[in-house]
Amino acid sequence: MRLDKFLCEMNLGTRSQVKSYVRRGQASVNGVTAVDPQMKIREGMDEVAFRGQILCYRKNVYYMLNKPAGVVSATRDNTAPTVVSLLKDCGREGLFPVGRLDKDTEGLLLLTDDGELAHRLLSPRKHVDKTYQVTVERSLETEDILRLEQGVDIGEEKPTLPARVQVLEDSVIRLTIQEGKFHQVKRMLQAVNRQVLALKRVSFGALELDQSLEPGQYRELTPEEILSLQDCGDGENSRDRRNGQDA
Ligand code: URA
């Protein structure tokens, strides 16, 4: 909806009055003063304020964190800083990480207060792709790559789902998996006799790590990124690539 239409619907004035209010800097969207009365707002997603009063409250918030090593993916911990403590200045309570990265893993972590979306993204039935940049102690042979791509035994009831491997350098690969088992990437590499030296998540579903974020930095997702996550796992891209095995 257009901002001026929204302000009219909130009974703040006629169309021409609200336009002039916007041009005088009296409205803001997501904390930023609006300049264009015709700008599009997404109700329920954008926070619209008029003369400092919030009119349209965002039900949920979504942050991308570049998780540094040494921080735990939890809301509370007695021994180490948590990913939630890194976002304490964002002014929103009730945030939690969507899934976990190991303490020594870096990279993309989504934090939100939207339990419904988190539940869907983490559902094993959705097979949401997660891509990791993995540094191993020794380069992989073609045969190792084929094994990872087909699925390996990591000591679970079933082998891992088919993965995708892209070799970036001798001992650096990108591994895309559809599951999120405990220490999964490390266990998969262990299955082909490689130790993981460094692990960084670079994408989660359609969401890609913003390269401008230094470890420990975070930013809000754009409306487009939120929508892309809401569609995650509903398409064919990440679904049922396994042969005759079911999650
Ligand atoms: N797989 C791992 O082994 N560790 C992570 O942190 C994420 C995936």
Coordinates of C-alpha atoms and ligand atoms in Angstrom, one line a residue:
M1 CA 0.0 0.0 0.0
R2 CA 1.2 3.6 -0.6
L3 CA 2.2 5.5 2.4
D4 CA -0.1 8.5 1.7
K5 CA -3.1 6.1 1.3
F6 CA -2.2 4.3 4.6
L7 CA -2.0 7.6 6.5
C8 CA -5.4 8.7 5.0
E9 CA -6.8 5.4 6.1
M10 CA -5.5 6.1 9.6
N11 CA -7.7 9.3 9.5
L12 CA -4.7 11.6 9.7
G13 CA -5.9 14.0 7.0
T14 CA -6.9 14.2 3.4
R15 CA -4.7 12.9 0.7
S16 CA -3.1 16.3 0.0
Q17 CA -2.7 17.0 3.7
V18 CA -0.9 13.7 4.4
K19 CA 1.3 14.3 1.4
S20 CA 2.4 17.6 2.8
Y21 CA 3.0 16.0 6.2
V22 CA 5.3 13.4 4.6
R23 CA 7.1 16.1 2.6
R24 CA 7.7 18.0 5.9
G25 CA 9.3 14.9 7.4
Q26 CA 6.6 14.0 9.8
A27 CA 6.3 10.3 8.9
S28 CA 8.8 7.5 9.1
V29 CA 9.1 4.0 7.9
N30 CA 11.2 1.5 9.9
G31 CA 12.8 4.4 11.8
V32 CA 13.8 6.3 8.6
T33 CA 12.1 9.6 7.8
A34 CA 10.0 9.1 4.7
V35 CA 10.4 11.6 1.8
D36 CA 8.1 10.1 -0.8
P37 CA 4.4 10.0 0.0
Q38 CA 4.0 7.4 -2.7
M39 CA 6.5 5.0 -1.2
K40 CA 5.2 1.5 -0.8
I41 CA 4.7 0.1 2.7
R42 CA 4.0 -3.5 3.7
E43 CA 1.5 -3.6 6.4
G44 CA 2.5 -5.8 9.3
M45 CA 6.0 -5.8 8.1
D46 CA 7.0 -2.1 8.0
E47 CA 6.8 0.0 11.1
V48 CA 5.1 3.3 10.2
A49 CA 5.2 6.2 12.6
F50 CA 3.6 9.7 12.4
R51 CA 5.0 12.5 14.5
G52 CA 6.9 9.9 16.5
Q53 CA 3.8 7.7 17.2
I54 CA 4.0 4.2 15.9
L55 CA 0.9 3.5 13.8
C56 CA 1.6 0.2 12.3
Y57 CA 3.6 -2.2 14.5
R58 CA 5.7 -4.9 13.1
K59 CA 4.6 -8.1 14.6
N60 CA 7.9 -9.8 14.0
V61 CA 11.5 -8.8 13.4
Y62 CA 14.2 -10.7 11.4
Y63 CA 17.9 -10.2 11.7
M64 CA 20.9 -11.7 9.9
L65 CA 23.9 -12.1 12.1
N66 CA 27.4 -12.9 10.9
K67 CA 28.1 -15.2 13.9
P68 CA 31.7 -15.0 15.1
A69 CA 33.5 -18.0 16.5
G70 CA 33.4 -18.3 20.3
V71 CA 29.8 -17.4 20.6
V72 CA 27.1 -20.0 21.4
S73 CA 23.8 -20.2 19.4
A74 CA 21.5 -19.9 22.4
T75 CA 19.5 -17.4 24.2
R76 CA 21.4 -17.9 27.5
D77 CA 24.6 -19.5 28.6
N78 CA 26.6 -19.4 31.8
T79 CA 30.0 -19.7 30.3
A80 CA 30.1 -18.0 26.9
P81 CA 28.5 -15.0 25.1
T82 CA 25.4 -15.9 23.2
V83 CA 24.2 -14.8 19.7
V84 CA 21.3 -13.1 21.4
S85 CA 23.6 -11.0 23.6
L86 CA 25.2 -9.7 20.4
L87 CA 21.9 -8.2 19.4
K88 CA 21.1 -6.6 22.8
D89 CA 21.2 -3.1 21.3
C90 CA 18.5 -3.8 18.7
G91 CA 15.8 -2.9 21.2
R92 CA 13.7 -6.0 20.7
E93 CA 13.0 -8.7 23.3
G94 CA 12.2 -12.3 22.6
L95 CA 14.7 -13.0 19.8
F96 CA 16.1 -16.5 19.3
P97 CA 18.4 -18.1 16.8
V98 CA 16.8 -20.2 14.1
G99 CA 18.8 -23.4 14.5
R100 CA 22.3 -23.7 15.8
L101 CA 25.8 -23.3 14.6
D102 CA 28.6 -24.8 16.6
K103 CA 30.5 -22.5 18.9
D104 CA 33.5 -22.5 16.5
T105 CA 31.4 -22.1 13.4
E106 CA 31.0 -18.6 11.8
G107 CA 28.6 -17.1 9.4
L108 CA 25.0 -16.7 8.6
L109 CA 22.5 -17.1 11.5
L110 CA 18.9 -15.9 11.4
L111 CA 17.5 -14.4 14.6
T112 CA 13.8 -13.6 14.9
D113 CA 10.8 -13.7 17.3
D114 CA 8.7 -15.4 14.6
G115 CA 8.2 -18.9 16.0
E116 CA 6.0 -20.0 13.2
L117 CA 8.6 -19.2 10.5
A118 CA 11.4 -20.7 12.5
H119 CA 9.4 -23.9 12.9
R120 CA 8.8 -24.2 9.2
L121 CA 12.4 -23.4 8.3
L122 CA 13.7 -26.1 10.7
S123 CA 11.2 -28.8 9.8
P124 CA 13.1 -31.8 8.5
R125 CA 10.3 -32.2 5.9
K126 CA 11.1 -28.9 4.3
H127 CA 14.7 -29.8 3.3
V128 CA 15.8 -26.2 3.4
D129 CA 19.2 -25.9 1.8
K130 CA 22.1 -24.7 3.9
T131 CA 25.5 -23.9 2.3
Y132 CA 28.7 -24.0 4.3
Q133 CA 32.2 -23.0 3.3
V134 CA 34.4 -25.7 4.6
T135 CA 38.2 -25.7 5.0
V136 CA 39.6 -29.2 5.3
E137 CA 43.1 -30.4 6.2
R138 CA 43.6 -32.2 2.9
S139 CA 41.9 -31.8 -0.5
L140 CA 39.1 -34.1 -1.5
E141 CA 39.4 -36.7 -4.2
T142 CA 36.7 -37.1 -6.8
E143 CA 35.6 -40.3 -5.1
D144 CA 35.1 -38.4 -1.7
I145 CA 33.1 -35.7 -3.5
L146 CA 30.9 -38.3 -5.1
R147 CA 30.3 -40.0 -1.7
L148 CA 29.3 -36.7 -0.1
E149 CA 27.0 -35.9 -3.0
Q150 CA 25.3 -39.3 -2.8
G151 CA 25.0 -39.4 1.0
V152 CA 27.3 -40.8 3.7
D153 CA 26.9 -42.8 6.8
I154 CA 27.3 -40.5 9.8
G155 CA 26.1 -43.1 12.3
E156 CA 22.4 -42.2 12.0
E157 CA 19.6 -44.5 11.1
K158 CA 19.9 -43.4 7.4
P159 CA 22.7 -41.9 5.3
T160 CA 22.7 -38.2 4.8
L161 CA 20.5 -36.8 2.1
P162 CA 22.3 -36.0 -1.2
A163 CA 24.5 -32.9 -0.9
R164 CA 26.1 -30.6 -3.4
V165 CA 29.8 -30.0 -3.4
Q166 CA 31.7 -27.1 -5.1
V167 CA 35.4 -27.1 -4.9
L168 CA 36.7 -23.5 -4.4
E169 CA 40.4 -24.2 -3.7
D170 CA 42.5 -27.2 -3.0
S171 CA 41.2 -27.6 0.6
V172 CA 38.2 -25.3 0.5
I173 CA 34.8 -26.5 -0.6
R174 CA 31.2 -25.3 -0.5
L175 CA 28.9 -28.0 0.8
T176 CA 25.1 -27.6 0.5
I177 CA 23.0 -29.9 2.7
Q178 CA 19.3 -30.2 3.2
E179 CA 19.3 -31.4 6.8
G180 CA 20.6 -29.9 10.1
K181 CA 21.8 -32.9 12.2
F182 CA 24.1 -32.3 15.1
H183 CA 27.7 -31.5 13.8
Q184 CA 26.5 -32.7 10.4
V185 CA 29.1 -31.1 8.2
K186 CA 32.0 -32.2 10.5
R187 CA 30.6 -35.7 10.6
M188 CA 30.1 -35.8 6.9
L189 CA 33.7 -34.8 6.3
Q190 CA 34.8 -37.3 9.0
A191 CA 33.0 -40.0 6.9
V192 CA 35.5 -39.3 4.1
N193 CA 38.4 -39.1 6.5
R194 CA 38.9 -35.3 6.6
Q195 CA 39.1 -33.0 9.6
V196 CA 37.3 -29.7 9.3
L197 CA 39.6 -26.8 10.1
A198 CA 37.2 -23.9 9.6
L199 CA 33.4 -23.8 9.0
K200 CA 31.3 -20.8 7.9
R201 CA 27.7 -20.8 6.8
V202 CA 27.2 -18.7 3.7
S203 CA 23.5 -19.3 2.9
F204 CA 20.3 -20.5 4.5
G205 CA 17.4 -21.2 2.1
A206 CA 17.3 -18.2 -0.2
L207 CA 19.1 -16.0 2.3
E208 CA 22.8 -15.2 1.6
L209 CA 25.3 -13.9 4.1
D210 CA 25.7 -10.2 3.5
Q211 CA 29.5 -9.9 2.8
S212 CA 29.6 -6.4 4.2
L213 CA 28.9 -7.8 7.7
E214 CA 32.0 -8.4 9.7
P215 CA 31.9 -11.3 12.3
G216 CA 29.7 -10.1 15.2
Q217 CA 27.8 -7.5 13.0
Y218 CA 24.1 -7.9 12.1
R219 CA 21.4 -6.2 10.2
E220 CA 17.6 -6.5 9.7
L221 CA 16.4 -8.5 6.7
T222 CA 14.9 -6.6 3.9
P223 CA 11.2 -7.2 3.1
E224 CA 12.3 -9.2 0.0
E225 CA 14.6 -11.4 2.1
I226 CA 11.7 -12.1 4.6
L227 CA 9.4 -13.0 1.7
S228 CA 12.0 -15.3 0.2
L229 CA 12.3 -17.1 3.5
Q230 CA 8.6 -17.5 3.8
D231 CA 8.7 -19.3 0.4
C232 CA 11.6 -21.5 1.5
G233 CA 11.1 -25.2 1.1
D234 CA 7.8 -24.8 -0.7
G235 CA 9.4 -25.1 -4.1
E236 CA 11.0 -28.0 -5.9
N237 CA 14.6 -26.8 -5.5
S238 CA 15.2 -28.4 -2.1
R239 CA 12.7 -31.1 -2.1
D240 CA 13.0 -34.9 -2.3
R241 CA 16.3 -35.2 -4.1
R242 CA 16.9 -38.4 -2.2
N243 CA 16.3 -41.7 -4.0
G244 CA 13.6 -43.6 -2.3
Q245 CA 14.6 -42.4 1.2
D246 CA 12.2 -40.3 3.2
A247 CA 13.0 -37.8 5.9
Ligands
URA1 N1 27.6 -28.7 10.7 C1 28.5 -28.7 11.7 O1 29.3 -29.6 11.8 N2 28.6 -27.6 12.5 C2 27.8 -26.5 12.3 O2 28.0 -25.5 13.1 C3 26.8 -26.5 11.3 C4 26.7 -27.6 10.5

